Short mmCIF file of C-alpha atoms in Angstrom, two decimals:
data_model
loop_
_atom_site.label_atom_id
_atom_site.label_comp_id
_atom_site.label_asym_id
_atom_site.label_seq_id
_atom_site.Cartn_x
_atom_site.Cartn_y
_atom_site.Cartn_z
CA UNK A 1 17.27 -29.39 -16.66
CA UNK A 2 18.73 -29.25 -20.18
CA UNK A 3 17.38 -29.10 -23.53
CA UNK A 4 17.67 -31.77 -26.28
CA UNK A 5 20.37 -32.25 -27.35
CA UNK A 6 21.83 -31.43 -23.74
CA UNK A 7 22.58 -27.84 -23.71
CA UNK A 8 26.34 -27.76 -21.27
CA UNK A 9 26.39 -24.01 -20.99
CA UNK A 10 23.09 -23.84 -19.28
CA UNK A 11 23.89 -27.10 -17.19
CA UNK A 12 27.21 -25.36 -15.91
CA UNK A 13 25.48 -21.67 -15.16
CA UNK A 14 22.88 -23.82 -13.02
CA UNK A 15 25.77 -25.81 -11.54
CA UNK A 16 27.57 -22.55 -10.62
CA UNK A 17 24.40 -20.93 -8.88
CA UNK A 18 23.91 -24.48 -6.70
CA UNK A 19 27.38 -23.58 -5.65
CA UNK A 20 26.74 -20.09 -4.79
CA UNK A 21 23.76 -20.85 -3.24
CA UNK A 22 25.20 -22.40 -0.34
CA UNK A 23 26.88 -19.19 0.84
CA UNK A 24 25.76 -17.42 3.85
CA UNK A 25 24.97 -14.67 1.78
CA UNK A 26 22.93 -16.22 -0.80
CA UNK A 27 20.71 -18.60 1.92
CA UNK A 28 20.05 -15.25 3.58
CA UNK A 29 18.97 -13.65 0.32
CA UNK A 30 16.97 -16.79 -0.25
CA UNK A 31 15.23 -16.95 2.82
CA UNK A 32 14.40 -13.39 2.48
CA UNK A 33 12.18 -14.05 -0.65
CA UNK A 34 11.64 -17.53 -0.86
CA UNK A 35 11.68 -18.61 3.11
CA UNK A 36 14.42 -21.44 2.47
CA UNK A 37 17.58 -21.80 2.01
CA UNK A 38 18.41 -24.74 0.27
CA UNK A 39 20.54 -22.88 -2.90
CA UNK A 40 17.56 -23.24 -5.13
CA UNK A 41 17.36 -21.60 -8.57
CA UNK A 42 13.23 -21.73 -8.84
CA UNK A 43 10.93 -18.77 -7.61
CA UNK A 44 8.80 -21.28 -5.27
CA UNK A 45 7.92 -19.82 -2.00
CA UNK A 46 7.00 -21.51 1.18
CA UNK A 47 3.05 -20.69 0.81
CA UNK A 48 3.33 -22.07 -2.58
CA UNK A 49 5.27 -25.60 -1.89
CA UNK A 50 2.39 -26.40 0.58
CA UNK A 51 -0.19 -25.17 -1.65
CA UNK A 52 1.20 -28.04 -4.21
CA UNK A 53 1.42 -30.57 -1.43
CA UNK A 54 -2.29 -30.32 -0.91
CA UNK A 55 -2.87 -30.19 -4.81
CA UNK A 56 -1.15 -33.38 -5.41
CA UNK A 57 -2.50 -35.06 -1.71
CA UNK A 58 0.83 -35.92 -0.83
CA UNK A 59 0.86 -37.83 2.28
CA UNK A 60 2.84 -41.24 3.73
CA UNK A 61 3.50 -43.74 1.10
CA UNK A 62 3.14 -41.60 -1.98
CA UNK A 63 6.31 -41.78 -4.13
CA UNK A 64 6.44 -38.09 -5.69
CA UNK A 65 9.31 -37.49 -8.75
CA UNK A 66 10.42 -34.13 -8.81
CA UNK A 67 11.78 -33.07 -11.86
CA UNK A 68 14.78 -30.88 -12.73
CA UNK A 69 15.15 -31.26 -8.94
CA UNK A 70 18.25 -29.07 -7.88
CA UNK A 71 19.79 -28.39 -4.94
CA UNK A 72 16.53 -29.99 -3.45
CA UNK A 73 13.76 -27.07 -3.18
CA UNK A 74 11.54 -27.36 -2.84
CA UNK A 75 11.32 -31.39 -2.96
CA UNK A 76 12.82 -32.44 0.20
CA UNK A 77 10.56 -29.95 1.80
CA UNK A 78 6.95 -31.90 0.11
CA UNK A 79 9.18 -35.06 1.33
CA UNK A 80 9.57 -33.17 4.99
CA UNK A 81 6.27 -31.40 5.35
CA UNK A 82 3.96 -34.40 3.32
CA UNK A 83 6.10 -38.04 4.89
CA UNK A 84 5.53 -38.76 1.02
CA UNK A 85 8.82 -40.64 -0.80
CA UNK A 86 10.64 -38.14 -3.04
CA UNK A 87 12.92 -39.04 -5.86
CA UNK A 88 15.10 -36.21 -7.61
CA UNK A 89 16.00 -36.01 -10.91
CA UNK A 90 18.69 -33.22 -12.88
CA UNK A 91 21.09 -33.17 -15.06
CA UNK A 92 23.55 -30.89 -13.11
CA UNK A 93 25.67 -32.91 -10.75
CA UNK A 94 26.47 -30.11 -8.38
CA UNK A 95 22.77 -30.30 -7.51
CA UNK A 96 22.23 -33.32 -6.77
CA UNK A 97 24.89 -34.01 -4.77
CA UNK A 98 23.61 -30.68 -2.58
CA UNK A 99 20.15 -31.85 -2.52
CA UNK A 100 21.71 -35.73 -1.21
CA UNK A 101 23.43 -34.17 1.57
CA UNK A 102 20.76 -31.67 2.27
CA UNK A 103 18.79 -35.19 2.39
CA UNK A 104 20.94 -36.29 5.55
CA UNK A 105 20.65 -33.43 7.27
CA UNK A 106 16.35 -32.61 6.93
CA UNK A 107 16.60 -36.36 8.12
CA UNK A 108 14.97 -37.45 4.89
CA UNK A 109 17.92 -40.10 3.76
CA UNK A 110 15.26 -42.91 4.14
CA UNK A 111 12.38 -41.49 2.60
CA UNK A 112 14.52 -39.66 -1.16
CA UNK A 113 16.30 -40.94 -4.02
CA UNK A 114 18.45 -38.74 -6.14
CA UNK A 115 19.13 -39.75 -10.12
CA UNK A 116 21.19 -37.78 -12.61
CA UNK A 117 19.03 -37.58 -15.79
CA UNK A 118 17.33 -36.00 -18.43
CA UNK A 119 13.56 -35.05 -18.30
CA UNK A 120 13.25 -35.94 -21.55
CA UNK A 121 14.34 -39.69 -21.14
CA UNK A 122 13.76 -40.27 -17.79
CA UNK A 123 15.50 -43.43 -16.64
CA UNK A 124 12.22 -44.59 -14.71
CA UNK A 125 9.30 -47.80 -15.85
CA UNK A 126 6.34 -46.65 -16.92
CA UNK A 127 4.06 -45.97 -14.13
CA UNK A 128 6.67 -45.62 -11.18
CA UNK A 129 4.73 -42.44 -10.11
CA UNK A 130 1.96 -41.29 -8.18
CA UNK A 131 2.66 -37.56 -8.14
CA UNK A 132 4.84 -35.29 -10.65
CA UNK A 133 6.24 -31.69 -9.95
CA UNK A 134 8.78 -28.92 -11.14
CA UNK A 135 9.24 -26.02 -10.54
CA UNK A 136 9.65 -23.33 -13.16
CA UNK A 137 11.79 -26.22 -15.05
CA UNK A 138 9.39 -25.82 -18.61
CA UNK A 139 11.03 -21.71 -19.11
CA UNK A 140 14.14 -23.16 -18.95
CA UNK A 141 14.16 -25.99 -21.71
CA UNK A 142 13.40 -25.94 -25.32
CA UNK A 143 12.12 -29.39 -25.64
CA UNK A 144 9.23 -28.75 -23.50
CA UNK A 145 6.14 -31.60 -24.70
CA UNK A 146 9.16 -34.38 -24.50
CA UNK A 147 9.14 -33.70 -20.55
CA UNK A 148 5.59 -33.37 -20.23
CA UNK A 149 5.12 -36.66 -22.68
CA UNK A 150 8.08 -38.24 -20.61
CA UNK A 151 5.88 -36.95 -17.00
CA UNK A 152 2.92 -38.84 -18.16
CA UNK A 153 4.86 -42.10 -19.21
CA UNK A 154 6.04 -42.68 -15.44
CA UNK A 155 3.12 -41.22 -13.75
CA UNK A 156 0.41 -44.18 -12.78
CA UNK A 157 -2.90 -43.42 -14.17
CA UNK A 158 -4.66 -42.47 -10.96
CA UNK A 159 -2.04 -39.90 -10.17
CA UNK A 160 -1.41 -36.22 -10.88
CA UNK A 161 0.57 -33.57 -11.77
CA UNK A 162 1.73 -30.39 -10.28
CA UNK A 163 4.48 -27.62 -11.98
CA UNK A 164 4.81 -23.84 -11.83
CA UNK A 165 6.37 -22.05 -15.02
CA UNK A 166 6.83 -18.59 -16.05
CA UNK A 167 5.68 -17.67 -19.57
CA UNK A 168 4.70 -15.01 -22.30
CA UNK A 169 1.15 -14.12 -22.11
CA UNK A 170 -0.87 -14.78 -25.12
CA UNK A 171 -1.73 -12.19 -27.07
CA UNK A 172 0.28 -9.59 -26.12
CA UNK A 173 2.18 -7.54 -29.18
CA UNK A 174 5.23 -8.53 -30.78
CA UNK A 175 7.19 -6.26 -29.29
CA UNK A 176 6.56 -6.69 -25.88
CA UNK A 177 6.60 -10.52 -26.27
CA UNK A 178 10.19 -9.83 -27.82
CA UNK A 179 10.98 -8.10 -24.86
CA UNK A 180 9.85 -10.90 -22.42
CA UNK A 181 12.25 -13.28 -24.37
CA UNK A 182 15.27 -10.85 -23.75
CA UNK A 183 14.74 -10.76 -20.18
CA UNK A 184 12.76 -13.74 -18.73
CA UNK A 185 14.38 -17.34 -18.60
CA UNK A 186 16.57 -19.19 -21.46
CA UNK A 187 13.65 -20.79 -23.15
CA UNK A 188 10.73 -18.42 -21.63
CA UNK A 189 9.54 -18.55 -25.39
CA UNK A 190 6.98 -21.52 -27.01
CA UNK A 191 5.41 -22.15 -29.96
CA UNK A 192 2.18 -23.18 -28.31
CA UNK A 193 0.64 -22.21 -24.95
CA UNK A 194 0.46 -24.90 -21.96
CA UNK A 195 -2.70 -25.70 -22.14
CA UNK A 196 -2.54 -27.28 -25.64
CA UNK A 197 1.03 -29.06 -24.58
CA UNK A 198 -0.70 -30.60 -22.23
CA UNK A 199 -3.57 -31.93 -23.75
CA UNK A 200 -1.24 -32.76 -26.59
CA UNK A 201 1.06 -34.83 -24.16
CA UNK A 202 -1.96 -36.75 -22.76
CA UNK A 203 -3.07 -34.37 -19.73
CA UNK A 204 -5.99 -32.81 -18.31
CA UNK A 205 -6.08 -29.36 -16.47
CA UNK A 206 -7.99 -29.55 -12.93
CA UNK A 207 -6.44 -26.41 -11.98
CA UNK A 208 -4.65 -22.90 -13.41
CA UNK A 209 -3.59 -20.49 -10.91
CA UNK A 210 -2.36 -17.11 -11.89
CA UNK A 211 0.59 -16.33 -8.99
CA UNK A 212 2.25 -13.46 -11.30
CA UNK A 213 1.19 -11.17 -8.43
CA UNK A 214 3.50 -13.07 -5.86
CA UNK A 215 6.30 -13.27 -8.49
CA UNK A 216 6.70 -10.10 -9.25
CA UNK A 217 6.95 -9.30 -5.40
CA UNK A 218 9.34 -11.98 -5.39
CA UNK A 219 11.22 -10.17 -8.18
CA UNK A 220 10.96 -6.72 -6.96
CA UNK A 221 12.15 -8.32 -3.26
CA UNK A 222 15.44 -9.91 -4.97
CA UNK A 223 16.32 -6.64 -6.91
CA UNK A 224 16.23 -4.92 -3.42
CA UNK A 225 18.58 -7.76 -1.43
CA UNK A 226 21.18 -8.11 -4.14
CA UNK A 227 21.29 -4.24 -3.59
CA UNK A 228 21.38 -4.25 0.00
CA UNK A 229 23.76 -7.05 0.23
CA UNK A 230 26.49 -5.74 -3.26
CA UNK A 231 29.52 -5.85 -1.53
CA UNK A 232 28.92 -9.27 -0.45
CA UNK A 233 26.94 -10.84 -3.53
CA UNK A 234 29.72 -9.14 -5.51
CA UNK A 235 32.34 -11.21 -4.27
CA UNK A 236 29.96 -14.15 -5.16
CA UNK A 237 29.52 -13.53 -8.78
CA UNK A 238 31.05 -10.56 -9.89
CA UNK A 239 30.88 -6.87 -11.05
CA UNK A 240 29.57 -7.80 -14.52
CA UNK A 241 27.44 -10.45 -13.32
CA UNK A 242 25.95 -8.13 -10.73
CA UNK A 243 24.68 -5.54 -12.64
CA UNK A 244 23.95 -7.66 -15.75
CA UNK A 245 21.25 -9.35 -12.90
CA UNK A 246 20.04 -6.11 -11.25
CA UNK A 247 19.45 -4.68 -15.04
CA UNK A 248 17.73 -7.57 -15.79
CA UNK A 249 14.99 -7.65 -13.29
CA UNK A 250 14.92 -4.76 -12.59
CA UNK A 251 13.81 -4.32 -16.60
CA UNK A 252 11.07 -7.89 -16.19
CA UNK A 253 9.32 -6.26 -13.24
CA UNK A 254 7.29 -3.45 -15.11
CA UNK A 255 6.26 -6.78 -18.14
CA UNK A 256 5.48 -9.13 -15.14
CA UNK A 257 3.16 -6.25 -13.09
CA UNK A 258 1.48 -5.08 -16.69
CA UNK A 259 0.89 -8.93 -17.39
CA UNK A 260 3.32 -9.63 -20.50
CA UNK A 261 5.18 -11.98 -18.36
CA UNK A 262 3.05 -14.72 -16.61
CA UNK A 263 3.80 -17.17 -13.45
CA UNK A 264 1.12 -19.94 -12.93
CA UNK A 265 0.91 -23.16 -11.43
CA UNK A 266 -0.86 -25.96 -13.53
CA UNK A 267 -2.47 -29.15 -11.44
CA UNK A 268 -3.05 -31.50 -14.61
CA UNK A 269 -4.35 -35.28 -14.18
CA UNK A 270 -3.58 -38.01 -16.52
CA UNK A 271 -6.47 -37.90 -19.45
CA UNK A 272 -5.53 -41.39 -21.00
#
């Protein structure tokens, strides 16, 4: 998902990793820490996509919009696990076009949609929606309340939101919160915590869950297969590229485990 105005670098470094993802190596690496393998770029887990399902009540007949949708993790699995109606939404093309034949072959081509657009002007009426999710989309944008404002205008009023997002904990000193903006995602930084964006962009919290615990496991379990597997992931993306990544992580892990770097998943409600 890009920022606004659209940001192309970031939309072709996602478009490059849906590519990658579809290797043998990198399903293998993904169902090693995620348990699926659809090329996804999020940290969602298995546990936590059904954990979501039964926040938002997903079942036949709902029409869920996941934004900044993918490759298709893990919507087409709420779509697969729920019988709910799923529609994507991205920017990156590559994506979307993964996620559409992904769609075919989870059997899901009758019950998911697929739309190339910006969460900040989603092309959808007013009130299309009775469920909302992304997944750690938010760390990756700068124009974060637009997509939550945007969320709430196609969401009916009786239905709900779900997201994950990965974010600098408040109150932590400036120079470990400078450090968490070096390492974690392109726009890991905000100028006001989720809590207030939300009530801001017309939402009400029903639920906060800290999962740092789980993504930092998740972190220190990628470090370990891109190690196990260099040769091969090498090939993929590069020398540079490789140990650019391992550095990286490698260097969040100790912020995420002392709590500088926060994962949680919101459950928010319409308030208006």
């Amino acid at each position: 998902m890009s920022t606004v105005p659209k940001d192309p670098a970031l939309i072709e470094r996602f478009d490059r990793s849906y590519q990658r993802g579809q290797t043998d190596t990198m399903r293998a690496i993904e169902r090693a820490i995620c348990g699926c393998d659809y090329g996804g770029t999020s940290w969602t887990t298995r546990q936590e996509v059904e954990q979501v399902s039964g926040l938002l009540a997903l079942r036949p007949g709902t029409a869920l919009l996941d934004v900044g949708a993918g490759s298709g993790w893990p919507a087409l699995y709420l779509a697969g696990i729920s019988g709910c109606d799923v529609t994507l939404v991205d920017l990156p093309l590559q994506g979307i076009r993964i996620a559409q034949k992904r769609s075919g072959y989870d059997g899901l081509a009758g019950k998911s949609a697929f739309t190339v657009g910006d969460g900040c002007a989603l092309p959808f009426r007013s009130g299309s929606f009775d469920a909302i999710s992304h997944s750690d989309v938010l760390c990756c944008l700068q124009a974060k309340t637009a997509v939550l404002s945007e969320c709430r205008r196609v969401v009916r009023d009786s239905g709900a939101m779900v997201f994950s997002v990965i974010s600098v904990a408040e109150g932590v000193s400036q120079k470990k919160a400078a450090a968490a903006v070096a390492l974690g995602p392109p726009y890991i930084g905000a100028e006001r915590g989720y809590a207030e964006m939300l009530e801001r962009t017309g939402w009400k919290i029903t639920d906060r869950i800290d999962i740092s615990s789980e993504f930092a496991e998740s972190t220190r379990r990628v470090v370990a297969e891109w190690k196990e597997n260099e040769s091969r992931v090498k090939s993929l993306v590069g020398e540079q590229e490789f140990e650019d990544y391992v550095t990286r992580k490698s260097n969040m892990l100790p912020l995420i485990r002392d709590g500088t770097i926060r994962r949680e998943l919101f459950s928010a409600n319409p308030s208006r």
